Short mmCIF file of N, CA, C and O in Angstrom, two decimals:
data_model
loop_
_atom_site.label_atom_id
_atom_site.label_comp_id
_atom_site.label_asym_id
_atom_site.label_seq_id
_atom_site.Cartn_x
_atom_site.Cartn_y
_atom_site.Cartn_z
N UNK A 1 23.31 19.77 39.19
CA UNK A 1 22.86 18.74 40.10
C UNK A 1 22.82 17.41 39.34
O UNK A 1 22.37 17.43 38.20
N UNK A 2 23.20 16.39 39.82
CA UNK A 2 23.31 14.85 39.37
C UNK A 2 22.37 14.23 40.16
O UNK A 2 22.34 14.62 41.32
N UNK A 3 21.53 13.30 39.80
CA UNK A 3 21.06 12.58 40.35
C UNK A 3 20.66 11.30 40.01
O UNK A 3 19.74 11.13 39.20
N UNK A 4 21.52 9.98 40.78
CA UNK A 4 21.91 8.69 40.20
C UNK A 4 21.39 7.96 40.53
O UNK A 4 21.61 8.25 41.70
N UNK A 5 20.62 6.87 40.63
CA UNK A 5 19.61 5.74 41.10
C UNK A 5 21.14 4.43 40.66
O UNK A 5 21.59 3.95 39.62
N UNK A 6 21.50 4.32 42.36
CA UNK A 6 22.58 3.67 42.35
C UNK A 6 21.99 1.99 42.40
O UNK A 6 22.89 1.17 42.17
N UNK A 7 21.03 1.57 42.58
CA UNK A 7 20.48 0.33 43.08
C UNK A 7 19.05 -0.08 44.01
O UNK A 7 18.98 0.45 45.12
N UNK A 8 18.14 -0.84 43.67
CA UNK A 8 17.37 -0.66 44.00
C UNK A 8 16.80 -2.37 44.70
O UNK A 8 17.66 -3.25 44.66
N UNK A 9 15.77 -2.65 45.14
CA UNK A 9 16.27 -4.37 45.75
C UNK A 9 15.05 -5.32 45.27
O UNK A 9 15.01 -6.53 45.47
N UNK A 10 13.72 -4.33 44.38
CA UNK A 10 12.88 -4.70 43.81
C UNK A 10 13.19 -5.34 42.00
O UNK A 10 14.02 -5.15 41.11
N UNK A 11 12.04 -6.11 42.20
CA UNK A 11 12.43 -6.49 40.71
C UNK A 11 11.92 -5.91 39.29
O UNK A 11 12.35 -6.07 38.15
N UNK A 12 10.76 -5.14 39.82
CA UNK A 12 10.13 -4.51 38.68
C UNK A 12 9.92 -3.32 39.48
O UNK A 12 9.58 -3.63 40.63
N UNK A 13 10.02 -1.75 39.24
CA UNK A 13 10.84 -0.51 40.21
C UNK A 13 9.47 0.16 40.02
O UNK A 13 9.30 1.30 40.44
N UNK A 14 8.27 -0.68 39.24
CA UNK A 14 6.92 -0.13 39.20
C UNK A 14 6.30 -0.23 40.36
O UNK A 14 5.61 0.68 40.82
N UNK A 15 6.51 -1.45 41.00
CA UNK A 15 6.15 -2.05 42.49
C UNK A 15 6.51 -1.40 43.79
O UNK A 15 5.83 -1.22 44.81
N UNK A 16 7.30 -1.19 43.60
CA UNK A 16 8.35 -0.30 44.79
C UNK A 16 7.90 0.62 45.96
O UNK A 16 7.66 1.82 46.00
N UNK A 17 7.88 -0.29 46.82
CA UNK A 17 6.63 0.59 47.75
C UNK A 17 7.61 1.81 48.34
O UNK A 17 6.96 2.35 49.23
N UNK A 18 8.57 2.29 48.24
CA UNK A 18 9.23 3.68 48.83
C UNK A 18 10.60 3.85 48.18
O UNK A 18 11.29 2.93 47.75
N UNK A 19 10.92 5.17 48.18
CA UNK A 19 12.39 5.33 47.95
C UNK A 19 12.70 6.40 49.22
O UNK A 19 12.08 7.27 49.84
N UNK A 20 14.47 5.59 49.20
CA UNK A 20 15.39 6.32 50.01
C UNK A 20 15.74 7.48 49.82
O UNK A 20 16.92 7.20 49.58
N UNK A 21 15.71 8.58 49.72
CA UNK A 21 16.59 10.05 48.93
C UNK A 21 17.56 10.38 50.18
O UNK A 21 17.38 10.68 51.36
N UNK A 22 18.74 10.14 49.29
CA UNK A 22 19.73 10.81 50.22
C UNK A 22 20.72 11.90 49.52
O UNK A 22 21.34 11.74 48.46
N UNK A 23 20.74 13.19 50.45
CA UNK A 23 20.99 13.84 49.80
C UNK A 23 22.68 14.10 49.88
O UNK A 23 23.12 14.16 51.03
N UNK A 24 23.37 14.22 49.11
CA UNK A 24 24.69 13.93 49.33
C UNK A 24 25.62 15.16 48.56
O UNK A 24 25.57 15.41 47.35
N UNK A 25 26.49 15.89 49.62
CA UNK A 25 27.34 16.86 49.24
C UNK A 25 28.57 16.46 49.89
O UNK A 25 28.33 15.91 50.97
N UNK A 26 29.82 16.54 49.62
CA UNK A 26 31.15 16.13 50.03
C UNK A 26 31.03 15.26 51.01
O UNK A 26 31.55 15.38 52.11
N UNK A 27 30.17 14.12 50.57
CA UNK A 27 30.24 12.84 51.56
C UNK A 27 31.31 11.76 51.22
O UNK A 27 31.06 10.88 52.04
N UNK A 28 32.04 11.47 50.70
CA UNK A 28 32.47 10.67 49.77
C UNK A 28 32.98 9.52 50.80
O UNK A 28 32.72 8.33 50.61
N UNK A 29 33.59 9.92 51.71
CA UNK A 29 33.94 9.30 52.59
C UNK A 29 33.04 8.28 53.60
O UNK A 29 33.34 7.22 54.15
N UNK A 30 31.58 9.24 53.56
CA UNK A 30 31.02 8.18 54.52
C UNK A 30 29.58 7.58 53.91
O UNK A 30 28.78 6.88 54.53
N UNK A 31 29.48 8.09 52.40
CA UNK A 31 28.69 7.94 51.33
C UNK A 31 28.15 6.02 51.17
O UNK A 31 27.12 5.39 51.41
N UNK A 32 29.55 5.69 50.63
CA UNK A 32 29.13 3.92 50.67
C UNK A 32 28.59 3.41 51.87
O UNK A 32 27.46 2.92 51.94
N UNK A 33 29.29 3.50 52.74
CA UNK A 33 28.95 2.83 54.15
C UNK A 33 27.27 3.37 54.59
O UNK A 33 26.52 2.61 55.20
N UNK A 34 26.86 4.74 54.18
CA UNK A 34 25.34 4.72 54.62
C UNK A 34 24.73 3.51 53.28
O UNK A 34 23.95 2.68 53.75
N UNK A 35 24.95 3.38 52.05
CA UNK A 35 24.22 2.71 50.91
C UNK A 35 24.18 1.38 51.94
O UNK A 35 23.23 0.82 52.50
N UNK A 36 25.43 1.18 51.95
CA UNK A 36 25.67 -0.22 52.49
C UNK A 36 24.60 -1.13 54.18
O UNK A 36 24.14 -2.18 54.63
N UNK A 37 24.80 0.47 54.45
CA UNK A 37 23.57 -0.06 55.71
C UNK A 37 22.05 -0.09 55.44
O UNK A 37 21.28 -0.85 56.02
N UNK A 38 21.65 0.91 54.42
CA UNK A 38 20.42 0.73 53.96
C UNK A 38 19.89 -0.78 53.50
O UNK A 38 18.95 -1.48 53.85
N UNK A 39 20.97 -0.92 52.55
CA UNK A 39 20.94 -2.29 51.91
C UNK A 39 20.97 -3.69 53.27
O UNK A 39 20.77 -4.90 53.20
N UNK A 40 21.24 -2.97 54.16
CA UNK A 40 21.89 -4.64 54.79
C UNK A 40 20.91 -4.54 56.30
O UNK A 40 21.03 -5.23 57.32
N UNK A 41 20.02 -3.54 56.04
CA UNK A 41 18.57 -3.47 56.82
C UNK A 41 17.84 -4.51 56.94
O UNK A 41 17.59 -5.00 58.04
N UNK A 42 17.48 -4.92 56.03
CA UNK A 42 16.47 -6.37 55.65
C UNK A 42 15.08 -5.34 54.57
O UNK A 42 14.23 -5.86 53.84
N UNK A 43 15.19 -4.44 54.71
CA UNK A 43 14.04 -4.29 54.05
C UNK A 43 14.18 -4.54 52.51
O UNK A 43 15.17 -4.67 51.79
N UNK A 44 12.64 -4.55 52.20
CA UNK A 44 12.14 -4.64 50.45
C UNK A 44 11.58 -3.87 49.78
O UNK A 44 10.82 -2.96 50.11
N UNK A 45 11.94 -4.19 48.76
CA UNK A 45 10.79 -2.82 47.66
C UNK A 45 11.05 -1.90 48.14
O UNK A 45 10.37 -1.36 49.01
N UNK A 46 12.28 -1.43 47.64
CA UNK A 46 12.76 0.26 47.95
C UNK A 46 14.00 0.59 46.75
O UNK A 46 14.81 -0.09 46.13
N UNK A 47 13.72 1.71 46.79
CA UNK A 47 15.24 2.20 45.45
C UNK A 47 15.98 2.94 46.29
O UNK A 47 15.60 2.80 47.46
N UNK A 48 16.82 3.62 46.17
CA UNK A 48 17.68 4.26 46.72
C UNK A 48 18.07 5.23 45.63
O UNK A 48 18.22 4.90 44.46
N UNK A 49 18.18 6.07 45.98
CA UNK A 49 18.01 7.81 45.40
C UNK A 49 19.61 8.74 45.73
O UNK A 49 19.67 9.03 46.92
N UNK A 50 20.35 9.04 45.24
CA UNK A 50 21.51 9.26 45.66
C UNK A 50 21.46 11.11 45.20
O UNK A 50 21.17 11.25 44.01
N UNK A 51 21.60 11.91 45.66
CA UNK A 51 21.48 13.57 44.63
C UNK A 51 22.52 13.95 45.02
O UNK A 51 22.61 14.19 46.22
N UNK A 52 23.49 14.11 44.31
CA UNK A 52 24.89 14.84 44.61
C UNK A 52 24.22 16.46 44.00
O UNK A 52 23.43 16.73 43.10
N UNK A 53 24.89 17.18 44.85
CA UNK A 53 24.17 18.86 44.56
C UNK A 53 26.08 19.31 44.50
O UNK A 53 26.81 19.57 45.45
N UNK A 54 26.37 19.27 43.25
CA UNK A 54 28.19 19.97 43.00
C UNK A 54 29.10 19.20 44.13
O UNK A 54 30.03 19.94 44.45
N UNK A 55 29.13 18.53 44.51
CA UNK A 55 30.39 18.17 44.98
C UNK A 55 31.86 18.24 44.79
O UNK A 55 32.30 18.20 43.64
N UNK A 56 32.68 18.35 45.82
CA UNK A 56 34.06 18.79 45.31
C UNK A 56 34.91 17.45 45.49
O UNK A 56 35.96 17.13 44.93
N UNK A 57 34.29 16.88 46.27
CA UNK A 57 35.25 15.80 46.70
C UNK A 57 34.81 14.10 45.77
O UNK A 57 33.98 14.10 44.87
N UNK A 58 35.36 13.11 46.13
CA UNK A 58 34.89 12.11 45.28
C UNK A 58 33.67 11.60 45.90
O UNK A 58 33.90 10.54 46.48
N UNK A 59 32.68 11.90 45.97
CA UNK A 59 31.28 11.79 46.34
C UNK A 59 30.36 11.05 44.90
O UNK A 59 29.52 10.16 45.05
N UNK A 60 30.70 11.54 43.74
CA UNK A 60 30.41 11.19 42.68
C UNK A 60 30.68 10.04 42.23
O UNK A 60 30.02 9.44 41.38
N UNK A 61 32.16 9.46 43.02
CA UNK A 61 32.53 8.69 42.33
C UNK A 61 32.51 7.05 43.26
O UNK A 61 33.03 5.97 42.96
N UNK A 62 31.74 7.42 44.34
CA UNK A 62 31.42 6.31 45.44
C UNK A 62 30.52 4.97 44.25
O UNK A 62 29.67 5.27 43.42
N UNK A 63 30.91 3.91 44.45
CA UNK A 63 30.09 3.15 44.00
C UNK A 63 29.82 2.27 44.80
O UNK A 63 30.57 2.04 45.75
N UNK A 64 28.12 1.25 44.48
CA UNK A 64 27.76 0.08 45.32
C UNK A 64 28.80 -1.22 45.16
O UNK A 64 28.88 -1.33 43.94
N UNK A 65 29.40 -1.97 45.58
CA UNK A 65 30.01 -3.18 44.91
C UNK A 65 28.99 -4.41 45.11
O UNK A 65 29.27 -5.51 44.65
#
């Protein structure tokens, strides 16, 4: 199991009033586009939690830009 803390929107991650956990198995495809809507919510003070559990597909290899 991997689990990657891809980005978060706080400035000090001590503050952080919640995290996102999303749990992610051969998403790869629709992987960015959920980050991307989290992010473009408006909300604050949150991390985002990504857990790839073995994936086969490029799920691992999704990044934020």
């Amino acid at each position: 199991m991997t689990t990657q803390i891809i980005g978060f929107s706080g400035r000090d991650e001590t503050f952080m009033l919640f995290s996102v956990i999303i749990p992610a198995y051969n998403c790869g495809n629709t992987l960015k586009k959920t980050v991307e809507s989290i992010i473009a919510s408006g909300l604050n003070d949150y991390e985002i939690i990504i857990v790839n559990d073995g994936s086969t597909d490029d799920t691992s290899l999704v990044r934020n830009s």
